[in-house]
mmCIF file of C-alpha atoms and ligand atoms in Angstrom:
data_model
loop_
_atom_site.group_PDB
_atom_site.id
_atom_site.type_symbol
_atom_site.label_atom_id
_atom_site.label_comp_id
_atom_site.label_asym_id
_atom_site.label_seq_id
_atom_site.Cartn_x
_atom_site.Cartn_y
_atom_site.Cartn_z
ATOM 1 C CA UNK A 1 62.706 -157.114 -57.507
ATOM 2 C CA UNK A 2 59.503 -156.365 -59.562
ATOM 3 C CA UNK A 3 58.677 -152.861 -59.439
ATOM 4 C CA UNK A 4 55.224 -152.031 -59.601
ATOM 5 C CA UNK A 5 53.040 -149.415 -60.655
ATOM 6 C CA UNK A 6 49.703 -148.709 -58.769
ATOM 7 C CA UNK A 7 46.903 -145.819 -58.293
ATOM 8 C CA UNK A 8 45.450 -145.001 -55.148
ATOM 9 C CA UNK A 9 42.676 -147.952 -54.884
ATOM 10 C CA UNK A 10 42.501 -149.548 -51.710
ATOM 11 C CA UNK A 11 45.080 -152.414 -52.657
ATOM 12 C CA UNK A 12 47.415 -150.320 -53.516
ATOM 13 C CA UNK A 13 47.331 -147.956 -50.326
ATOM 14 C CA UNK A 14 47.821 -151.121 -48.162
ATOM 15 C CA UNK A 15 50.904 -152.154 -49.854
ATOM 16 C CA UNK A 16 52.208 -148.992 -49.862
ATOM 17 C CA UNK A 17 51.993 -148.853 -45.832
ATOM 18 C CA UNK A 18 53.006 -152.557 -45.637
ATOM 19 C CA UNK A 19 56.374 -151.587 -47.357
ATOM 20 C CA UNK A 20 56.483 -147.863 -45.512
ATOM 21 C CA UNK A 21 56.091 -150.323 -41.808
ATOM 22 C CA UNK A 22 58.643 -153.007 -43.222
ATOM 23 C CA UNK A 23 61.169 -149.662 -43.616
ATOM 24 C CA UNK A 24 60.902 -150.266 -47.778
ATOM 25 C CA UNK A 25 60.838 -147.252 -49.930
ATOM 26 C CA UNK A 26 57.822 -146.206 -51.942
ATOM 27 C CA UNK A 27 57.703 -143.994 -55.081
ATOM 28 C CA UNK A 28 54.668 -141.527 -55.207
ATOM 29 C CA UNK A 29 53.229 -138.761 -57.215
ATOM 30 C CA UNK A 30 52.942 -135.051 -55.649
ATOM 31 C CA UNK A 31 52.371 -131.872 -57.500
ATOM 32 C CA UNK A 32 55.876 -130.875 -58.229
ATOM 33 C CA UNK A 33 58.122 -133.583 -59.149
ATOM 34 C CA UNK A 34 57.514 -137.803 -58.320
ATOM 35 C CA UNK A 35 59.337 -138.229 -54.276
ATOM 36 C CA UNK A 36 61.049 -141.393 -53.155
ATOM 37 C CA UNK A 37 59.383 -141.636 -49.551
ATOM 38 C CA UNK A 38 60.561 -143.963 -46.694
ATOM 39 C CA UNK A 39 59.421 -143.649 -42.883
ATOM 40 C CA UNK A 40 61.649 -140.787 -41.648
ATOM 41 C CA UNK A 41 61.501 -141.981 -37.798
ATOM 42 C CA UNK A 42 63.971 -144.935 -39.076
ATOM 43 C CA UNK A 43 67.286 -144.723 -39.717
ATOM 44 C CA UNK A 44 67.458 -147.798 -41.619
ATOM 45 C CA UNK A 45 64.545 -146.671 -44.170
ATOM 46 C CA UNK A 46 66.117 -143.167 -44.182
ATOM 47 C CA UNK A 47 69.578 -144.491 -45.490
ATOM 48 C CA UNK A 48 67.970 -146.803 -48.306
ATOM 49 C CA UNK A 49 67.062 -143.712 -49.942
ATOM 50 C CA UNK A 50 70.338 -141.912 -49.765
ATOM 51 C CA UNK A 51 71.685 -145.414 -51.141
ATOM 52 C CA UNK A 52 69.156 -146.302 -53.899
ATOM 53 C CA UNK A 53 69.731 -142.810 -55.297
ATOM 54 C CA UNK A 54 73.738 -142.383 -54.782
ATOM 55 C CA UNK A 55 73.200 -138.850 -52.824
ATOM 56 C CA UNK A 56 75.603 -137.096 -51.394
ATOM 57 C CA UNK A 57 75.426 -137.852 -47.329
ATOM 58 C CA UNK A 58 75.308 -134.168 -46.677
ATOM 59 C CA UNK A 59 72.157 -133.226 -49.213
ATOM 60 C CA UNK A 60 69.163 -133.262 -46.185
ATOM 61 C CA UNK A 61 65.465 -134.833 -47.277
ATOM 62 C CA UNK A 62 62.041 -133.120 -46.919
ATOM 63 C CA UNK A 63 59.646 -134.769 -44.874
ATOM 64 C CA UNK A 64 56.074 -135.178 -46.117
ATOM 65 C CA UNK A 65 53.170 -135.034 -44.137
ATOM 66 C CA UNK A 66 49.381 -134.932 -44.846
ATOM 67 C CA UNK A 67 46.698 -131.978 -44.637
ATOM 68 C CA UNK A 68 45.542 -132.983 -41.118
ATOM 69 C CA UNK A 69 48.602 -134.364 -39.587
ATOM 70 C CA UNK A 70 49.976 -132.112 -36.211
ATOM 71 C CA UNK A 71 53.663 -130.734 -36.874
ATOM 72 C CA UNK A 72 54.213 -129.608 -33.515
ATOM 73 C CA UNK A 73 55.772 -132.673 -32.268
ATOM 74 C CA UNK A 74 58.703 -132.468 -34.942
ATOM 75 C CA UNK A 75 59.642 -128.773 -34.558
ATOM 76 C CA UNK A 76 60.577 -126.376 -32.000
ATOM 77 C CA UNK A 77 58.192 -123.724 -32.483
ATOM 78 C CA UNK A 78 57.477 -121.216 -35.060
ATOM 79 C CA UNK A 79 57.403 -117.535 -35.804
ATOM 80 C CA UNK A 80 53.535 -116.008 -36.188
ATOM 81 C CA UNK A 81 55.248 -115.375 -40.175
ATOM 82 C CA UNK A 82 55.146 -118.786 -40.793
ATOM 83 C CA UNK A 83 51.844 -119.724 -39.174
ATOM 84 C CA UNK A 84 50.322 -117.015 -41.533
ATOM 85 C CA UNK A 85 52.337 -118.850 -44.587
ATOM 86 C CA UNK A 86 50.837 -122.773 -43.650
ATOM 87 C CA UNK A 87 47.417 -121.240 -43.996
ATOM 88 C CA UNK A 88 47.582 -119.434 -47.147
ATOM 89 C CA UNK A 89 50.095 -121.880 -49.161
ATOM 90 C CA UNK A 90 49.500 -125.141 -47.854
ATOM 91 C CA UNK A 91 48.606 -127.977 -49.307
ATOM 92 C CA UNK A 92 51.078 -126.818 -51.791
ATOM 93 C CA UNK A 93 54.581 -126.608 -53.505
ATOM 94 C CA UNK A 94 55.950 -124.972 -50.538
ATOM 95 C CA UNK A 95 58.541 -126.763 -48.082
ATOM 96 C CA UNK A 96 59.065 -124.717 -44.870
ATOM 97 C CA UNK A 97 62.232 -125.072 -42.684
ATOM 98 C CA UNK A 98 61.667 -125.065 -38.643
ATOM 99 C CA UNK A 99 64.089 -125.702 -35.833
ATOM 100 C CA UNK A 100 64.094 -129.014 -35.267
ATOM 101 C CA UNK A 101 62.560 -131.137 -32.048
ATOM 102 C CA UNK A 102 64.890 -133.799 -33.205
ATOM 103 C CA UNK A 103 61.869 -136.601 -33.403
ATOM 104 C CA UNK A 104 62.687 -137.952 -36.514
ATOM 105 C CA UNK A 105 66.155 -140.053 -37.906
ATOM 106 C CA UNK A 106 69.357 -137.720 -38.054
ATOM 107 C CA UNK A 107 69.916 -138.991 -41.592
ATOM 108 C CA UNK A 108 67.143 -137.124 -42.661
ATOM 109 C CA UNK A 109 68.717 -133.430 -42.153
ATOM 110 C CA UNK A 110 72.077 -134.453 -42.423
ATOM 111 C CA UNK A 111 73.349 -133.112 -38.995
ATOM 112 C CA UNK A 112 71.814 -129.652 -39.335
ATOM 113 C CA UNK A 113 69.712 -128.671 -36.252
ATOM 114 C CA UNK A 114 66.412 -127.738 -38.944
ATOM 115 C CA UNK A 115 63.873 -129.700 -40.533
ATOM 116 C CA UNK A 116 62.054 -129.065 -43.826
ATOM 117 C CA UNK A 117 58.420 -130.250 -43.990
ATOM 118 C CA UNK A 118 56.395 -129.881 -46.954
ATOM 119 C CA UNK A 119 52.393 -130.681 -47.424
ATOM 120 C CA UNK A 120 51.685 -131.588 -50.975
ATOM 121 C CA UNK A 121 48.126 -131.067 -52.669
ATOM 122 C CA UNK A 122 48.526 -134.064 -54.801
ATOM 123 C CA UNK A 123 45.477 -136.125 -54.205
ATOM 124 C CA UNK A 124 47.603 -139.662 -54.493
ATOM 125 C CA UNK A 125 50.000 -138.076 -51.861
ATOM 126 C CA UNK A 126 47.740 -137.354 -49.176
ATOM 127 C CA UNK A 127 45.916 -140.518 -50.123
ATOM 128 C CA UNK A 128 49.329 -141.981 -49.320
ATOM 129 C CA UNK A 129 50.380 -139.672 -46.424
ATOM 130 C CA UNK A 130 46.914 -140.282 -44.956
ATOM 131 C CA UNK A 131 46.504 -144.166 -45.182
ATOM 132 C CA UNK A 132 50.527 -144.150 -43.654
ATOM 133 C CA UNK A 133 49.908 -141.284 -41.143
ATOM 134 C CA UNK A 134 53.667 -140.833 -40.375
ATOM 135 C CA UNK A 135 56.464 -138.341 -41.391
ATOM 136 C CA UNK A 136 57.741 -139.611 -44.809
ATOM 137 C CA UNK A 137 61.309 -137.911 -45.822
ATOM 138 C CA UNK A 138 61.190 -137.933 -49.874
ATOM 139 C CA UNK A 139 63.614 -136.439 -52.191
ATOM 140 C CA UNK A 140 62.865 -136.657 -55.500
ATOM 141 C CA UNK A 141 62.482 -140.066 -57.370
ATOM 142 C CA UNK A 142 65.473 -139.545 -59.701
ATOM 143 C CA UNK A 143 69.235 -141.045 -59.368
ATOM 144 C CA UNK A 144 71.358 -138.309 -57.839
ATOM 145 C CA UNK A 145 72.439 -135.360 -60.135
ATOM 146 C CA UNK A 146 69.932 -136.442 -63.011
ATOM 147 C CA UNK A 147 66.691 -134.840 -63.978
ATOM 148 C CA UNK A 148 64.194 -134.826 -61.752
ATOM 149 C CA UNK A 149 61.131 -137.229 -62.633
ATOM 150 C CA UNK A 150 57.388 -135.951 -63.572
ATOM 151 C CA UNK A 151 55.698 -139.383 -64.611
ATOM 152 C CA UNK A 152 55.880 -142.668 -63.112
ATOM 153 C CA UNK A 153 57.452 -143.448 -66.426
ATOM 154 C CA UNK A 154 60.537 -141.193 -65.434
ATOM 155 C CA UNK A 155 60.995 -143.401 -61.812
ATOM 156 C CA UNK A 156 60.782 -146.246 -63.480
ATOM 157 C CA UNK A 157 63.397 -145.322 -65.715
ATOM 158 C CA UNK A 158 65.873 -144.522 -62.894
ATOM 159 C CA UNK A 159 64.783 -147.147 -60.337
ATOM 160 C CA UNK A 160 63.041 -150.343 -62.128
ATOM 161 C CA UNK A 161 64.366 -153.676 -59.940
ATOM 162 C CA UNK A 162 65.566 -151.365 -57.513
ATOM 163 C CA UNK A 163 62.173 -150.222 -55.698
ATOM 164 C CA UNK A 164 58.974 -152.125 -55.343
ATOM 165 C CA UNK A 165 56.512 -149.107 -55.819
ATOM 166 C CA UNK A 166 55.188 -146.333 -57.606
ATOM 167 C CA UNK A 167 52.331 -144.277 -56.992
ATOM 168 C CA UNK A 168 51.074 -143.270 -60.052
ATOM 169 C CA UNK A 169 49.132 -140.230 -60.042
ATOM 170 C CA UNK A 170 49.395 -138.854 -63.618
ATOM 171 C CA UNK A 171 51.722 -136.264 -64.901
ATOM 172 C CA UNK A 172 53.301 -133.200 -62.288
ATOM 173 C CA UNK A 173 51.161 -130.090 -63.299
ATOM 174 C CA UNK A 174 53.781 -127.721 -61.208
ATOM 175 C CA UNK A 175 56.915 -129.661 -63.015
ATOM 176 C CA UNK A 176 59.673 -128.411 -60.812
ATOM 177 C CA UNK A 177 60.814 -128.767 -56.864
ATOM 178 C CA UNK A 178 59.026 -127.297 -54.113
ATOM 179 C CA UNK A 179 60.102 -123.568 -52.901
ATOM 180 C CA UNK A 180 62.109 -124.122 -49.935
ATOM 181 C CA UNK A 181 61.708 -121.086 -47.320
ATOM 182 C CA UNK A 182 63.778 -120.916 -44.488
ATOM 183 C CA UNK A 183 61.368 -120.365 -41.312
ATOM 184 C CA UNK A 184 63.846 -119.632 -38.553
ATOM 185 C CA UNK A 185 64.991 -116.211 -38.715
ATOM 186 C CA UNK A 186 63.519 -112.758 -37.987
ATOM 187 C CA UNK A 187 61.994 -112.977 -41.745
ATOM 188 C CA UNK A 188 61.426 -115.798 -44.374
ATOM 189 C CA UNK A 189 63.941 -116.227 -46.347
ATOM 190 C CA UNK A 190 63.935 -118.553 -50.123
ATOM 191 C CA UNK A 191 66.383 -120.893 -49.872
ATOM 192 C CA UNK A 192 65.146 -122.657 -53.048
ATOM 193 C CA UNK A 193 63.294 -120.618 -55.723
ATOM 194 C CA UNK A 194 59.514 -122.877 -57.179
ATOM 195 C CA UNK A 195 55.963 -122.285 -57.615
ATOM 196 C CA UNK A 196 55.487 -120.069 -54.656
ATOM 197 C CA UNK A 197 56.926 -117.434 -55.585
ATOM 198 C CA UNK A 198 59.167 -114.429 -53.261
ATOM 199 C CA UNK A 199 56.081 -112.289 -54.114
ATOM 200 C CA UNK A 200 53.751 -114.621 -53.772
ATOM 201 C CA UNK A 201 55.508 -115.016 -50.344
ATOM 202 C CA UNK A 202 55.941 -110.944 -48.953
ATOM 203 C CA UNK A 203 51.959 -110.477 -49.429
ATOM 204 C CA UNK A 204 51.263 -112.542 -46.523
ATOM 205 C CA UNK A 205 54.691 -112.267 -44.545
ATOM 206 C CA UNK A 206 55.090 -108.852 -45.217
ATOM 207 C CA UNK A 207 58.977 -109.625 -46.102
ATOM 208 C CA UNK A 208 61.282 -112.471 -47.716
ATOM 209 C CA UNK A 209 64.234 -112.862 -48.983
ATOM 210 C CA UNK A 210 66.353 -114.525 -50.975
ATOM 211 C CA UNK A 211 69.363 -116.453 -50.021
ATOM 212 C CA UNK A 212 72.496 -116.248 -51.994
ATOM 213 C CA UNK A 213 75.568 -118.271 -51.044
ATOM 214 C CA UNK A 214 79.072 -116.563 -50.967
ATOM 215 C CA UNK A 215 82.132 -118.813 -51.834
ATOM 216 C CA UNK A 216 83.533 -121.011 -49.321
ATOM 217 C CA UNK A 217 80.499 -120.273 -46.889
ATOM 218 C CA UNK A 218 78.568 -123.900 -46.184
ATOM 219 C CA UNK A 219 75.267 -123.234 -47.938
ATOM 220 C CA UNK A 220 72.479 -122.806 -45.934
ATOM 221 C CA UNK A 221 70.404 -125.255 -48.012
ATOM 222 C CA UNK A 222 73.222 -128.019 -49.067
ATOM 223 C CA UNK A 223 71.477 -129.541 -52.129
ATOM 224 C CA UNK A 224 71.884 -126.112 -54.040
ATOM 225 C CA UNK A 225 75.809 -126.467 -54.478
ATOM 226 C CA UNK A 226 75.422 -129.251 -56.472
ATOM 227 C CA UNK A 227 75.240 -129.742 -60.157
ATOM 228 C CA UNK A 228 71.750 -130.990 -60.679
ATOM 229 C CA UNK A 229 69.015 -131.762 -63.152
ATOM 230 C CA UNK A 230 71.396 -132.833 -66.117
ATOM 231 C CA UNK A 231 70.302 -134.586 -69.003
ATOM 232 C CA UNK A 232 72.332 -137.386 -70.248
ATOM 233 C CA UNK A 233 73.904 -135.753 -73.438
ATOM 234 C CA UNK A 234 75.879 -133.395 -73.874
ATOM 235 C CA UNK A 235 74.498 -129.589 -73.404
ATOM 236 C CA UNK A 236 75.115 -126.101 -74.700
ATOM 237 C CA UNK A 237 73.596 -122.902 -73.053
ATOM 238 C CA UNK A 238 73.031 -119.783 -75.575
ATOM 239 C CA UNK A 239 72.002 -116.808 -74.894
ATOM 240 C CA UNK A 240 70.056 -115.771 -78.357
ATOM 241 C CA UNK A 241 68.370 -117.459 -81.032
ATOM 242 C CA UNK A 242 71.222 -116.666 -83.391
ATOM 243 C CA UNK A 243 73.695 -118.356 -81.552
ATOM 244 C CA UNK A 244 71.628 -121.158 -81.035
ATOM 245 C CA UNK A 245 71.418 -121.521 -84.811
ATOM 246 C CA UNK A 246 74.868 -121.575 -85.463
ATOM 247 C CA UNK A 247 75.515 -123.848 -82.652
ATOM 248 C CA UNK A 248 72.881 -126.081 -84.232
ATOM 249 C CA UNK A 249 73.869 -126.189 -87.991
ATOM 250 C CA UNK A 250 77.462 -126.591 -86.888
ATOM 251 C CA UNK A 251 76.112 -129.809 -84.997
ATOM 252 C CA UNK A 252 74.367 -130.555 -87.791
ATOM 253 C CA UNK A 253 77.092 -130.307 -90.637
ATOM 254 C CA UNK A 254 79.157 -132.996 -88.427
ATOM 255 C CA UNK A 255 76.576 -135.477 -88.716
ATOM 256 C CA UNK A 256 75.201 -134.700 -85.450
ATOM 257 C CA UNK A 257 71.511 -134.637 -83.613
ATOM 258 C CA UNK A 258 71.171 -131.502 -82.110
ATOM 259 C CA UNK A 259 67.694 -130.423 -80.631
ATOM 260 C CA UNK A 260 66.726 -126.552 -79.329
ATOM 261 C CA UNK A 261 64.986 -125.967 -75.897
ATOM 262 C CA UNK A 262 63.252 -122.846 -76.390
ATOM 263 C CA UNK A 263 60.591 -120.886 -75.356
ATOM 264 C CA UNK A 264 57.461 -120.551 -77.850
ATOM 265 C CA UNK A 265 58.728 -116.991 -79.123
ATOM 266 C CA UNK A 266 62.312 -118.211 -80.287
ATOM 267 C CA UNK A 267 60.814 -121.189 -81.704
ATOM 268 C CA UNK A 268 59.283 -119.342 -84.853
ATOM 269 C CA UNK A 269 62.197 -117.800 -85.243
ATOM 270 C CA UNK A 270 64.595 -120.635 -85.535
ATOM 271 C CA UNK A 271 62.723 -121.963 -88.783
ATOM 272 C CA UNK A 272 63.124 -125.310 -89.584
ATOM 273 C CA UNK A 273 65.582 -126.701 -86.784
ATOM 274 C CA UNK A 274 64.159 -129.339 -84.677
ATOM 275 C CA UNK A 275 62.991 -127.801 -81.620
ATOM 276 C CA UNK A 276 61.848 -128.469 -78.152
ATOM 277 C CA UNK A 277 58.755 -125.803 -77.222
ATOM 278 C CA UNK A 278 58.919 -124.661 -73.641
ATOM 279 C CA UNK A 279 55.705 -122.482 -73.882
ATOM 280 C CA UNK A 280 55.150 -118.726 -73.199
ATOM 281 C CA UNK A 281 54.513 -118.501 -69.243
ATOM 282 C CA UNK A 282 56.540 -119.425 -66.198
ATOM 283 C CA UNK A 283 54.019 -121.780 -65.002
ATOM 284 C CA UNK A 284 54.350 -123.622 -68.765
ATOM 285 C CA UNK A 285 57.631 -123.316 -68.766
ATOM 286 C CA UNK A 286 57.959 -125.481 -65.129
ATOM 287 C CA UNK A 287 55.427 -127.928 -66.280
ATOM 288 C CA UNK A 288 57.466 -128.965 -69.593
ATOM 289 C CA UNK A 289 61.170 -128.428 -68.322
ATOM 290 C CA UNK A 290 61.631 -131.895 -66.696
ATOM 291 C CA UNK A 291 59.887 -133.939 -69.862
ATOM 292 C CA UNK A 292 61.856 -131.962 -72.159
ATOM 293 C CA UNK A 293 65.299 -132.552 -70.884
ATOM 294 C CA UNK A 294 64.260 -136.474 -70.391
ATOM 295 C CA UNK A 295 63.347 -137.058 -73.963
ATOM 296 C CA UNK A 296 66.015 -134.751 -75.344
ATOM 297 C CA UNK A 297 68.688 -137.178 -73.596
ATOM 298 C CA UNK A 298 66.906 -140.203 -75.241
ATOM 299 C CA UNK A 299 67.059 -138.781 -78.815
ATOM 300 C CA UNK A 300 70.180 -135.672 -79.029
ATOM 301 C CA UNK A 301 73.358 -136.025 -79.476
ATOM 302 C CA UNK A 302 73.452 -131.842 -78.693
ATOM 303 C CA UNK A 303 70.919 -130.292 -76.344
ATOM 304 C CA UNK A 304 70.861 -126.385 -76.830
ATOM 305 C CA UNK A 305 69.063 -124.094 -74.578
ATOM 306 C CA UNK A 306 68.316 -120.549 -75.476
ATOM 307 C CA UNK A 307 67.296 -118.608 -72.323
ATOM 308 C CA UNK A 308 63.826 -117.480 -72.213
ATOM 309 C CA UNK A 309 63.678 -113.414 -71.627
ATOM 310 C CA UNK A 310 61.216 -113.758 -69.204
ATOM 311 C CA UNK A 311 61.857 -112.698 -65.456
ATOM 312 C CA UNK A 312 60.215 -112.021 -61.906
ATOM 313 C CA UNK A 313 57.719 -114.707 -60.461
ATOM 314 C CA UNK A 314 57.695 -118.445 -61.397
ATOM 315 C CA UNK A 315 60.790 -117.788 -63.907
ATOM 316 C CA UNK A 316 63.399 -117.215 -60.836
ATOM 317 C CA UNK A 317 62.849 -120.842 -60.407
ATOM 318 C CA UNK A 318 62.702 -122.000 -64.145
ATOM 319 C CA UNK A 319 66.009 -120.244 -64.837
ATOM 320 C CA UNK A 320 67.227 -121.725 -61.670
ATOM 321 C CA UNK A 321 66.688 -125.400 -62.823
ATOM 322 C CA UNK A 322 67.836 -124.475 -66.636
ATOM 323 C CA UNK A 323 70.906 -122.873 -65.053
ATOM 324 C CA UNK A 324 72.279 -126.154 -63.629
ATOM 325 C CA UNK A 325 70.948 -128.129 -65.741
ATOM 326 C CA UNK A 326 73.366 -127.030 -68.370
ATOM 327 C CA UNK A 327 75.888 -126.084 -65.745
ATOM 328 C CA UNK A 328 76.356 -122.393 -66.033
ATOM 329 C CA UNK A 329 76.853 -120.068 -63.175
ATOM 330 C CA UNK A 330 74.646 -117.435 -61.830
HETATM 331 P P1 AMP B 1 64.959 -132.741 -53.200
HETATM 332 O O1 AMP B 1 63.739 -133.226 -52.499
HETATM 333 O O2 AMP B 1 65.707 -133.813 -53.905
HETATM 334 O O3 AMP B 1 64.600 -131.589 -54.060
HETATM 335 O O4 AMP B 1 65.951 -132.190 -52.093
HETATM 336 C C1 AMP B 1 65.493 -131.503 -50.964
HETATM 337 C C2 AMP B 1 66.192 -130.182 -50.813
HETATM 338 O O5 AMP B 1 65.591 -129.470 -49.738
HETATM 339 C C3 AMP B 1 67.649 -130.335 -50.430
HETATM 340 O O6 AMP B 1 68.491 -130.368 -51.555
HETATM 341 C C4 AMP B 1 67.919 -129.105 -49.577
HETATM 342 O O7 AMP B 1 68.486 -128.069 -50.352
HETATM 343 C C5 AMP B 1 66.547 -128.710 -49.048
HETATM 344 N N1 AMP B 1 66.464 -129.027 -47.611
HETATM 345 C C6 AMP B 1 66.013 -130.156 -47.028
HETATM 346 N N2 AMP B 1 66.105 -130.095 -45.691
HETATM 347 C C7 AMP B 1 66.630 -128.888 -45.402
HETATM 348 C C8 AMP B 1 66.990 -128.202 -44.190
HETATM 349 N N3 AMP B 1 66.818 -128.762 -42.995
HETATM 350 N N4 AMP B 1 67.524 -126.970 -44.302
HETATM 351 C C9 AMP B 1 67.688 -126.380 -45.501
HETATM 352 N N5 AMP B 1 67.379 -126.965 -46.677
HETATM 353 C C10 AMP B 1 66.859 -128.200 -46.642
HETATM 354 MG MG1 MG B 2 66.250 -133.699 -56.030
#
């Protein structure tokens, strides 16, 4: 299969909703990370994506909609909370989880009695959702446990012959996944840390919390027990600068290719050793993450992350990612 690689002019909207009717998957560009969208009323379409990306039948999908399309068919109501959320947030990295009306395929949320919709900004992805005008479920356009993709470049990497488009629309300026907030309780509660932010999130709701999952408990939000994001060489996670360094030259003295992923500040201070600059803020540090890890895998034979001081905000979700990408525990 040829996989091709469009914009948003008119030819390439039709064949994108010729494939979408046909129960194909299509590849698209939204603000946070590239999705891998199929029509989510079909279970056929549904289960392509679970295949093409070898995830785990248990991980549920998000299911896209555009700006002007009416949710109300697909859930069972809503708390005023989250009514007040939709208007300030969305279009935006925020993914909001209702009771279910059960309208759309089962595969999508994996036997749970919820659904997560999300409304992107991206201009190619309502240009998409729009010209469609049905629920797409779309995880993101990466084989399962790798890193997720933030150019067309990146899905092509994972899925050339395997798809038969993408929907280019640039480079991800938000970089990692959507918040996912949990809309069915008494108060919100952040199932996935992102963009919006818990703070972000209590000035309009008045409340929200965070959900933690306690061993042997079946999380609330499957997809976050699983070891995710990895880059394709091996990893080390350090806690300074210094140990960085000495992890590095010890790389280094056995012929090796190590590389540093660090934020601006440790940079300077790690003279000389070939290093990977995440930026200063939270909202830099998102946008590089996924690009970083990609071309570290391509080129180190060590991948060594300090981890940035920063806290609060944006950087609950940043160290969430850079946690499991290099697989250590909270
Ligand atoms: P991805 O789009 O690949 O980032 O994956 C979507 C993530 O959204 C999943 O891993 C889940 O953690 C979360 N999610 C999707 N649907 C639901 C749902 N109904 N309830 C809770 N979390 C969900
Ligand atoms: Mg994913």
């Amino acid at each position: 299969m040829e996989t091709r690689i469009l914009g948003t002019e008119r030819e390439a909207l039709r064949a994108a909703k010729a494939l979408i009717e046909a129960g194909e998957v299509v590849a698209f560009h939204t603000e946070t990370v590239y999705g891998l969208g199929a029509d989510a009323r079909s279970d056929g379409a549904v289960r392509k994506i679970f295949e093409l990306k070898g995830r785990p039948a248990d991980n549920p999908l998000i299911v896209h909609v555009h700006r002007e399309y009416d949710i109300a068919a697909l859930i069972d109501g809503e708390p005023p909370y989250a009514e007040a959320l939709r208007r300030a947030f969305l279009p935006g990295p925020l993914t909001m989880v209702y009771p279910s009306s059960g309208k759309v395929s089962k595969f999508v949320s994996c036997g749970l009695n919820t659904l997560a919709i999300r409304v992107p900004s991206s201009p190619t992805a309502q240009a998409f959702l729009r010209e469609v005008d049905l629920p797409i479920a779309a995880p993101s356009a990466n084989r399962s446990k790798h890193v997720s993709p933030v150019t067309a470049q990146h899905v092509y990497d994972d899925f050339h012959g395997m798809i038969p488009l993408i929907l280019d629309g640039g480079a991800c300026t938000g970089g990692i996944e959507s918040t996912v907030l949990d809309c069915t309780g008494e108060i919100p509660q952040i199932l996935r840390e992102g963009l919006v932010t818990r703070e972000m999130i209590a000035a309009v709701a008045g409340n929200c919390g965070v959900y933690r999952m306690r061993a042997g408990e079946r999380p609330k939000s499957p997809g976050i027990a699983y070891k995710h994001y990895s880059p394709r060489c091996a990893t080390a996670y350090c806690r300074s600068a210094e140990e960085a360094a000495a992890v590095y030259d010890r790389e280094k003295e056995r012929g090796g290719a190590p590389c540093i992923l660090c934020e601006s500040a440790a940079a300077e201070a790690l003279g000389g050793r070939e290093c990977l600059d995440l930026g200063e803020t939270g909202e830099q540090m998102a946008r590089r993450l996924y690009a970083l890890l990609r071309r570290a895998e391509n080129t180190a034979t060590l991948l060594i992350a300090v981890e940035p001081k920063g806290q609060g905000g944006v950087m609950a979700g940043v160290m969430n990612r850079m946690r499991r990408a290099f697989g250590v525990e909270e």
